[in-house]
Tab-separated table of N, CA and C in Angstrom:
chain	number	residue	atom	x	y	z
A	194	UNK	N	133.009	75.339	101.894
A	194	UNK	CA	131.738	75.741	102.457
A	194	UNK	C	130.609	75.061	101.686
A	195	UNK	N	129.681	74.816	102.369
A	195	UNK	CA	128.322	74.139	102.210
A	195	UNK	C	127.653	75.060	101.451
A	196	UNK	N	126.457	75.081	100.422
A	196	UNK	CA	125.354	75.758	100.047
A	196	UNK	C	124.662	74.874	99.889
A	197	UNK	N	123.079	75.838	100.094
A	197	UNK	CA	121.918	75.165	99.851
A	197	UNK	C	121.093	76.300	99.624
A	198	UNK	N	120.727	75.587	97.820
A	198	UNK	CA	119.704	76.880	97.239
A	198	UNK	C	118.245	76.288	97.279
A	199	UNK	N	117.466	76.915	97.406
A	199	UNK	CA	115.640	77.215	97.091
A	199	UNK	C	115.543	77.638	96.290
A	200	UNK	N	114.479	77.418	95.504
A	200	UNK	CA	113.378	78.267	94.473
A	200	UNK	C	112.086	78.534	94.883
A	201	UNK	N	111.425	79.031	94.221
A	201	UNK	CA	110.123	79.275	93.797
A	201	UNK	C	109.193	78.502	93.653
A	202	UNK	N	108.461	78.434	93.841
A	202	UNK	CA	107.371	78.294	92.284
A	202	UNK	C	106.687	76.679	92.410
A	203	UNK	N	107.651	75.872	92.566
A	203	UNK	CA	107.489	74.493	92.360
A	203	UNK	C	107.328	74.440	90.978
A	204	UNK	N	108.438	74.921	90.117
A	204	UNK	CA	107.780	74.643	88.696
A	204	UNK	C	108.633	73.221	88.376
A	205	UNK	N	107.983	72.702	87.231
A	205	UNK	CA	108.492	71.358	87.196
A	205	UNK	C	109.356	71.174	86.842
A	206	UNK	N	110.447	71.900	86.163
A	206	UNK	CA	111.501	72.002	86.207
A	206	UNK	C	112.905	71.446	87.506
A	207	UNK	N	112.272	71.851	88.522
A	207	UNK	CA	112.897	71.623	89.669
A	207	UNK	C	112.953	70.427	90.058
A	208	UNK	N	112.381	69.448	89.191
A	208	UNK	CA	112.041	68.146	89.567
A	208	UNK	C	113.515	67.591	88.322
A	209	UNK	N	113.855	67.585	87.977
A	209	UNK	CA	114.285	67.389	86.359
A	209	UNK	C	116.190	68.143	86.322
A	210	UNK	N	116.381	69.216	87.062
A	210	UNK	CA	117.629	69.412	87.217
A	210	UNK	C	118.901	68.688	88.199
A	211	UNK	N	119.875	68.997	88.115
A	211	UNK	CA	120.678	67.695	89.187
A	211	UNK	C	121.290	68.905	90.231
A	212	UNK	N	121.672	68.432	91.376
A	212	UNK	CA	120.518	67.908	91.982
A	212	UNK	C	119.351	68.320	91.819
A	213	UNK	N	118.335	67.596	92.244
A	213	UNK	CA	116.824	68.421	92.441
A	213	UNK	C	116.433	69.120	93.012
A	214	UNK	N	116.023	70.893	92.623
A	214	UNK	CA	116.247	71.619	93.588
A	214	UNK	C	114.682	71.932	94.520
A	215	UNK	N	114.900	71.768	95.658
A	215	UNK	CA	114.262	72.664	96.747
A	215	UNK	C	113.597	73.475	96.062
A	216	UNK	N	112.179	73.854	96.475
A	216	UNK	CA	111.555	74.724	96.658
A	216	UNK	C	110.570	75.125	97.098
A	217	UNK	N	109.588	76.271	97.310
A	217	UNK	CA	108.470	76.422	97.845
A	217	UNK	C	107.150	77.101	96.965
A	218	UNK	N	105.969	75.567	97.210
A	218	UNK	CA	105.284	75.990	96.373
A	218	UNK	C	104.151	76.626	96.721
A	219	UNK	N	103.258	77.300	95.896
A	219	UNK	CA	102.817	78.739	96.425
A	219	UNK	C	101.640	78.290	95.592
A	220	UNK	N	100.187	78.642	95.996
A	220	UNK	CA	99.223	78.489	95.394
A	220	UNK	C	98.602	79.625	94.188
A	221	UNK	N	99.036	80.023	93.322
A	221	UNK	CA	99.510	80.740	92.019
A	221	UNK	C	98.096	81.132	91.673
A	222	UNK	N	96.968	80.181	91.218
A	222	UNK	CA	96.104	80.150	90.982
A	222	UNK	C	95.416	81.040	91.724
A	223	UNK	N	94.739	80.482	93.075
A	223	UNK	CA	93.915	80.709	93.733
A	223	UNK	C	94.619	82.586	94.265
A	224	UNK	N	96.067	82.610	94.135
A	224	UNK	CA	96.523	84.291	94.249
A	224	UNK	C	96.076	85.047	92.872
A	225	UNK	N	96.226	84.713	91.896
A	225	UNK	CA	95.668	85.387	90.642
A	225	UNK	C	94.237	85.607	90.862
A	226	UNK	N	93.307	84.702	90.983
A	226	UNK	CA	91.839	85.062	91.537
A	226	UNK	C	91.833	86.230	92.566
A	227	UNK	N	92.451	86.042	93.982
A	227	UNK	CA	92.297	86.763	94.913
A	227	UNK	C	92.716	88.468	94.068
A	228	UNK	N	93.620	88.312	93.282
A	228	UNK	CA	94.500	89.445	92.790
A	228	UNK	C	93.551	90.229	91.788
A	229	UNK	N	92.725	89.251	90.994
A	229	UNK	CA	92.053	89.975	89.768
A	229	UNK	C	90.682	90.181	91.016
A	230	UNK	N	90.089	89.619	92.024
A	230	UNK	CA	88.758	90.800	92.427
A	230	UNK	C	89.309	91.593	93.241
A	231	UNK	N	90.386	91.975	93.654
A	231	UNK	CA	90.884	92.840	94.488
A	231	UNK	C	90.818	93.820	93.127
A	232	UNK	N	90.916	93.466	91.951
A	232	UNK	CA	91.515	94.802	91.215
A	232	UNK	C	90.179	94.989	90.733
A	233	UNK	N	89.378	94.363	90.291
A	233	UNK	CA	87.889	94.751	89.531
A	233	UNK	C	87.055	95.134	89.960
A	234	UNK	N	86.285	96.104	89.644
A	234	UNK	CA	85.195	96.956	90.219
A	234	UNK	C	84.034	96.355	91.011
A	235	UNK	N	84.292	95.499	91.234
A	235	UNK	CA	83.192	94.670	92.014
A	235	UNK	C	83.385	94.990	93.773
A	236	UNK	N	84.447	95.421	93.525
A	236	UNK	CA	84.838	96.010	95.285
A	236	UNK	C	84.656	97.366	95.109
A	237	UNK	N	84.512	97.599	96.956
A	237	UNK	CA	84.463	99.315	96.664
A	237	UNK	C	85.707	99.515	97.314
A	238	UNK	N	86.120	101.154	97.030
A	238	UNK	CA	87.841	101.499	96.911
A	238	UNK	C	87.964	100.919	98.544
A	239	UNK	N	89.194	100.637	98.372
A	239	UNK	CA	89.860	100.473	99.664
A	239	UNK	C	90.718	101.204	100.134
A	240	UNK	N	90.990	101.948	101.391
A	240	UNK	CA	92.460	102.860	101.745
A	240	UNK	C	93.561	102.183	102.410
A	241	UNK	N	93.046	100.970	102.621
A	241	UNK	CA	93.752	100.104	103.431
A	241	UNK	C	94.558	99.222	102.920
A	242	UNK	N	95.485	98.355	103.308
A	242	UNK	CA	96.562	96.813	102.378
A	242	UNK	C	94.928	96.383	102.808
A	243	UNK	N	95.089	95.124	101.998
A	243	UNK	CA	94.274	93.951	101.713
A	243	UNK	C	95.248	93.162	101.988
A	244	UNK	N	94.763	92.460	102.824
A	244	UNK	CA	95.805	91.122	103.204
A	244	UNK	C	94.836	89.288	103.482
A	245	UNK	N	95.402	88.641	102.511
A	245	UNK	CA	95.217	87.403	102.901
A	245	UNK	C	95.973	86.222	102.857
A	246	UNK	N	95.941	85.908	103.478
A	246	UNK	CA	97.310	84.476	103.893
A	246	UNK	C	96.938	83.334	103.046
A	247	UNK	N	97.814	82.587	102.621
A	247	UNK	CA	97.537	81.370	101.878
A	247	UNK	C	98.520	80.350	102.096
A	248	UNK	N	98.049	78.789	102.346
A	248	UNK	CA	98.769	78.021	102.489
A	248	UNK	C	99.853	78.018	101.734
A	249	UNK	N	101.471	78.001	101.606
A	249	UNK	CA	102.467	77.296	101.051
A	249	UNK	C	103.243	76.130	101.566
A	250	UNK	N	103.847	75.855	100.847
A	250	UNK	CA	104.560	74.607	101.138
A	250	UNK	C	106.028	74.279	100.654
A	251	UNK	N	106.752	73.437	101.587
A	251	UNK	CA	108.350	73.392	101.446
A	251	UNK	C	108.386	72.190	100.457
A	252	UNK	N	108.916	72.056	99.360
A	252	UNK	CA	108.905	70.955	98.830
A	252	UNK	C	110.447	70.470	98.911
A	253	UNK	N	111.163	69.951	99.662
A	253	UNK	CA	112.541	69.423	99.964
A	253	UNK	C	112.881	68.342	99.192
A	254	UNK	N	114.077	68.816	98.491
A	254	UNK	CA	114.738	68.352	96.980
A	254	UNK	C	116.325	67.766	97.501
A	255	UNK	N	117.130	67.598	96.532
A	255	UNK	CA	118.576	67.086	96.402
A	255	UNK	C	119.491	68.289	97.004
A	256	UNK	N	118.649	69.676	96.694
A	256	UNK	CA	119.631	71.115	96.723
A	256	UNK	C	120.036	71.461	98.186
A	257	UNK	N	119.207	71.154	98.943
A	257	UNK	CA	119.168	71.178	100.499
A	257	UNK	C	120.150	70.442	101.130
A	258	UNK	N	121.036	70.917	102.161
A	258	UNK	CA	121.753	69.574	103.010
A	258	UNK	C	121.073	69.966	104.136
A	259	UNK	N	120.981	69.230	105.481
A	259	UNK	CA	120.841	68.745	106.847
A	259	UNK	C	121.756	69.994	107.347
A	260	UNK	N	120.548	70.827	108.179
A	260	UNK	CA	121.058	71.871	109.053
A	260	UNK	C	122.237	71.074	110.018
A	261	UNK	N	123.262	71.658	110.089
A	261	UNK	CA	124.096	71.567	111.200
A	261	UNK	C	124.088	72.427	112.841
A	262	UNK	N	124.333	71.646	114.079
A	262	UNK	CA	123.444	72.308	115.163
A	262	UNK	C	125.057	73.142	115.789
């Protein structure tokens, strides 16, 4: 049987192991911002989720094979 693993993160690591693995990278930064004024008093309370979408991306590595149909 075939496998094919993903990660996380895009950490650079993934660039550097054999094969090179797959993964999806996630804008880390710009979620820590969104994350720290959601939490600091600069908002007023919320009862609701807070939801906001953020671009990610597939970064396709060595770890992946070709879907079979």
């Amino acid at each position: 049987a075939e496998v094919s693993i993903v990660g996380f993160d895009d950490l650079e690591i993934a660039e550097l192991v054999s094969p090179p693995l797959t993964t999806v990278n996630v804008p880390a930064k710009q979620m820590g911002i969104m994350a720290g004024k959601a939490l600091s008093g600069d908002s007023k309370p919320v009862k609701s989720l807070i939801v906001h979408e953020m671009q990610t991306r597939l970064i396709v590595r060595g770890s992946t094979g070709q879907a079979s149909t």
